[in-house]
C-alpha atoms as one frame of an Amber mdcrd trajectory, in Angstrom:
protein
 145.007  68.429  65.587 142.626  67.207  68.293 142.716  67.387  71.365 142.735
  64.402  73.653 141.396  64.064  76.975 141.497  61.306  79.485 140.175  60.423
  82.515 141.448  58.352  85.382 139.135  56.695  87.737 141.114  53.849  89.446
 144.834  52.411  89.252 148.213  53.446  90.239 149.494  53.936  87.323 149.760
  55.713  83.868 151.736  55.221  80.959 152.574  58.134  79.207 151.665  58.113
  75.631 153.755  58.452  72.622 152.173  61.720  71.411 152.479  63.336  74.345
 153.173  67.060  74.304 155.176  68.652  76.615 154.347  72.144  75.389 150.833
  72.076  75.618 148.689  69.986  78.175 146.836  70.092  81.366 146.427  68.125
  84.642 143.699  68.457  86.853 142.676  66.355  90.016 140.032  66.087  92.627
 140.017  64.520  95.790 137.709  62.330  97.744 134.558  63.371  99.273 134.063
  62.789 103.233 131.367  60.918 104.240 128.538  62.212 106.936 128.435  61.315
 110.379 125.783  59.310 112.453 124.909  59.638 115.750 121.973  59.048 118.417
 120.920  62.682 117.487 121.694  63.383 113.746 124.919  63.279 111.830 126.926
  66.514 110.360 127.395  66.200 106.509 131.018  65.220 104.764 133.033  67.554
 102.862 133.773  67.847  99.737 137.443  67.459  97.564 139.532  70.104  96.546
 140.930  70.986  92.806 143.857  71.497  91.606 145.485  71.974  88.311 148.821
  72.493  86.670 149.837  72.859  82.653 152.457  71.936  80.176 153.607  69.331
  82.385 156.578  67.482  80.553 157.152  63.807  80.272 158.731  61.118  78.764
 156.903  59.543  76.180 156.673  55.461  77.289 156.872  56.134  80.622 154.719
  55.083  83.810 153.455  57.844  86.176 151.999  57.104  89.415 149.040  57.727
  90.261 146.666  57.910  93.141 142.882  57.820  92.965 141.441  59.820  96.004
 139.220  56.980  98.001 135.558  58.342  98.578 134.772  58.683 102.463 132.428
  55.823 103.905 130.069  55.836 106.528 130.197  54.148 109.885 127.599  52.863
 112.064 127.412  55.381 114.985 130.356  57.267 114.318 132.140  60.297 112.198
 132.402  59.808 108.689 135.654  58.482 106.853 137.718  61.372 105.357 138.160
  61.140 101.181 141.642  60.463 100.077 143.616  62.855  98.150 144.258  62.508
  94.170 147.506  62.489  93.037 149.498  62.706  89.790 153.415  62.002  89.375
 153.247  60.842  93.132 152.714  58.790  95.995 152.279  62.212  98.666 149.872
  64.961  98.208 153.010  66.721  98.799 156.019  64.763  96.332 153.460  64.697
  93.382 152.886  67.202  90.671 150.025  68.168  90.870 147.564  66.457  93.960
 144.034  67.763  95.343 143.377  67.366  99.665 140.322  64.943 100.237 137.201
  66.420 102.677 137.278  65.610 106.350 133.913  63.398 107.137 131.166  65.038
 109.487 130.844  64.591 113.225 128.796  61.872 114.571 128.468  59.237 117.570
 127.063  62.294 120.175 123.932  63.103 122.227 124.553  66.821 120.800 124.304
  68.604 117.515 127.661  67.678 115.079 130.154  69.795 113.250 130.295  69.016
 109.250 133.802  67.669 107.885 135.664  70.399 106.428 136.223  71.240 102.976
 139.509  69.755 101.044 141.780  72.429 101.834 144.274  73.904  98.917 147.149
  72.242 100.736 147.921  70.181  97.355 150.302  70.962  94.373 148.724  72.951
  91.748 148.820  76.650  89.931 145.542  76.578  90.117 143.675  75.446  93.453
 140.253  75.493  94.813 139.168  74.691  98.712 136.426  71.447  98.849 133.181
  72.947 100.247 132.400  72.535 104.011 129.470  70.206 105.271 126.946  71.062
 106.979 126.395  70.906 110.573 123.198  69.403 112.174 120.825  70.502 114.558
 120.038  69.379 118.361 117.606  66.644 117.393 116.447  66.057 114.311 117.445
  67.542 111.070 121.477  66.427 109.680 123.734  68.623 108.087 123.957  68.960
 103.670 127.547  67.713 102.058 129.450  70.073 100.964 130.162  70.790  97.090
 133.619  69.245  95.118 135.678  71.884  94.066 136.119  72.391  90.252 137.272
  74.064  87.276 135.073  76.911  87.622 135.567  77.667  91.136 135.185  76.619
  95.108 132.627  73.863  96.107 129.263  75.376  97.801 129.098  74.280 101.665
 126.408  71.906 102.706 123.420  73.885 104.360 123.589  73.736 108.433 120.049
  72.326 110.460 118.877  75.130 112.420 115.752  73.616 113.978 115.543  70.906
 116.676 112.383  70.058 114.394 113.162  70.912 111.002 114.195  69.061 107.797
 118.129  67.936 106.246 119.833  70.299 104.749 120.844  70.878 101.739 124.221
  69.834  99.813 126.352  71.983  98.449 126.669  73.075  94.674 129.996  71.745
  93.134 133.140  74.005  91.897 131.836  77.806  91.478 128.460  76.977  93.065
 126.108  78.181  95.803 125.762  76.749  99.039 122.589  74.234 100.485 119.877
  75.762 102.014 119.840  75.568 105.474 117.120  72.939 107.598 114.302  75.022
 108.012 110.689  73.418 107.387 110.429  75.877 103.908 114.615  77.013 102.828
 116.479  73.076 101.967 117.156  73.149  98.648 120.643  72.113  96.902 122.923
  74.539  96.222 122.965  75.530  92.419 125.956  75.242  90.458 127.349  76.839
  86.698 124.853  74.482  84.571 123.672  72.474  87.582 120.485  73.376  89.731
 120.054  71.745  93.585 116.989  70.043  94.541 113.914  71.450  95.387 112.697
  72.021  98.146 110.028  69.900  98.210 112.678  67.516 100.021 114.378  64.704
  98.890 115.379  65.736  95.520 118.725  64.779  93.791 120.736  67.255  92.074
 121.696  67.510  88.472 125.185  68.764  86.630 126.596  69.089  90.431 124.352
  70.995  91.839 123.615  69.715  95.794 120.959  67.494  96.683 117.828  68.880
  98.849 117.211  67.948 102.889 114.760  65.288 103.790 111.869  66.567 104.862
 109.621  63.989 107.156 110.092  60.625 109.227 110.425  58.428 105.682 111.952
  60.992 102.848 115.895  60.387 102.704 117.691  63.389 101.527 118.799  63.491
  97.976 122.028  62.459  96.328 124.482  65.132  95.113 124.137  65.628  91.485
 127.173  64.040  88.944 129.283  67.175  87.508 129.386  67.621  84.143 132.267
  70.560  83.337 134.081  67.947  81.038 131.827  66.039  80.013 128.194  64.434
  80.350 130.238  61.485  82.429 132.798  63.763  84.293 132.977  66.840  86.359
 132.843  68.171  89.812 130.029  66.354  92.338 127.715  67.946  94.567 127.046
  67.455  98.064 124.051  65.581  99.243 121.749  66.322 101.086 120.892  65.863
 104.591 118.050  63.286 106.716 115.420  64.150 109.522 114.735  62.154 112.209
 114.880  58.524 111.805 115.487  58.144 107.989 118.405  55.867 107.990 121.385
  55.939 105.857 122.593  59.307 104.767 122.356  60.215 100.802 125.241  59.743
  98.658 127.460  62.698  97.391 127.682  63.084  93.749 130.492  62.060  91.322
 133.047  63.718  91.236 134.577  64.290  94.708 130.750  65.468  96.756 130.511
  64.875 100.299 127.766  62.666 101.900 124.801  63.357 103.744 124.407  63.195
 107.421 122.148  60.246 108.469 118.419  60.271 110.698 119.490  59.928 114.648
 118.961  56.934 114.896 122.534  56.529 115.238 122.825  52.695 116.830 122.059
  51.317 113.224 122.264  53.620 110.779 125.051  55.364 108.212 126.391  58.553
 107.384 125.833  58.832 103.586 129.349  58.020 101.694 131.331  60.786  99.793
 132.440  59.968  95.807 135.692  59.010  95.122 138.294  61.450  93.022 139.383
  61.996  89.430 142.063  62.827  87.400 141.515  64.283  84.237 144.187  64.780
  81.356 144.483  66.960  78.496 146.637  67.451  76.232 147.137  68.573  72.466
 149.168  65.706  70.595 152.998  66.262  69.250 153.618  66.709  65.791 156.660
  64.577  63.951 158.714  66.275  61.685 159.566  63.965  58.798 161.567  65.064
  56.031 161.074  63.997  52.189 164.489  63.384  50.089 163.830  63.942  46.395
């Protein structure tokens, strides 16, 4: 029989079907990205959301499961980045569910020195199978912010968002998603997105999104905005682990965007006073499961 597979993107709540199979299905989540900082020198890049998975979960056919969709991290104006929420199945806690995957911490901002990146979602959730959130980047003195760091995933750890290294240099960049590589660091010629299973980062020509999760590249000048993590793919065309985006130089504005599902933001320009750390992508839950056979029997 086929095998069904669902994915939850919003709600609090899931009804469990009436073919469910206790015997043989799968639960996987993945938390919120963080979002990058912004600051009067530039912003450290967001983390990215940790996996986790369980199997042969059993249920009660017409029931309703809670649920909780991990929020994506949003930038502020001058400030550190919000933290993603964590995803959660069967619960209200990343703790009391069954199976729940940590958001990423959002990356330092609102300083006249260089900023930390927001930590990867740690494997504090429930799960038999758990990967850590990649780390974002960290930025430089001046100019160039820190890369977001990869969503964790199926196939692995998320890649951690590259780290500025030069008080004139580009963004970093973001972080390949679940088994990937990390962003380059800012240098004027090494900012590319990490690469992921499928995926590649951007190029580092600067400014480049990612594709299948892999981590978008740095900025590299006054007016190129670094480039959005790439959507994941490991499920589907529409679904998988994000990757991290990358980070801004000098005063480019709003950070770049982390990629669906769970990829941490960019750090923004430095000029702080007005602008935003990039946001982080919200979380997932994805469900699998092979669908129950009845028994009927035939009276002759």
């Amino acid at each position: 029989m086929a095998t069904v597979q669902i994915f939850l993107t919003s709600g609090t709540s899931w009804t469990v079907p009436s073919d469910w199979n206790n015997s043989n299905n799968t639960i996987e989540c993945i938390g919120g990205g963080g979002a990058g900082g912004a600051g009067s020198h530039a912003g450290g890049g967001g983390g990215g959301g940790a996996y986790s998975k369980i199997s042969n979960l059993a249920l009660t056919s017409g029931n309703s499961i809670n649920i909780v969709i991990g929020a994506k991290g949003t930038g502020i104006t001058n400030a550190t980045g919000n933290s993603g929420g964590f995803t959660a199945f069967n619960g209200t806690t990343l703790s009391g569910a069954s199976v729940s995957a940590a958001g990423g911490s959002g990356g330092g901002g609102a300083a006249t020195t260089a900023q930390t990146g927001g930590a990867g979602g740690p494997t504090t959730g429930v799960g038999t199978i758990k990967y850590a959130g990649g780390a974002g980047g960290g930025s430089d003195l001046y100019a160039g912010s820190g890369g977001g760091g990869g969503a964790a995933g199926p196939l692995g750890a998320g890649g951690a968002g590259g780290t500025s290294v030069s008080s004139t240099g580009p963004g970093s960049g973001g972080g390949g998603n679940g088994g990937g590589t990390a962003g380059g660091y800012g240098s004027n010629t090494v900012n590319a997105g990490g690469n992921n299973n499928g995926g590649t980062g951007g190029a580092t020509i600067g400014g480049t999104a990612g594709t299948n999760g892999g981590g978008g590249a740095g900025g590299i000048s006054t007016s190129t905005t670094g480039g959005a993590g790439g959507n994941g793919t490991e499920w589907s065309v529409s679904y998988g682990s994000g990757g991290g985006a990358g980070g801004n130089q000098y005063v480019v504005i709003n950070g770049a965007t982390g990629g669906l599902y769970g990829g941490g933001g960019g750090g923004s320009g430095v000029n702080g006073s007005t602008s935003l750390g990039g946001n982080g992508a919200q979380g997932l839950i994805v469900i699998t499961y092979t669908p129950a056979i009845s028994t009927f029997f035939l009276m002759f």
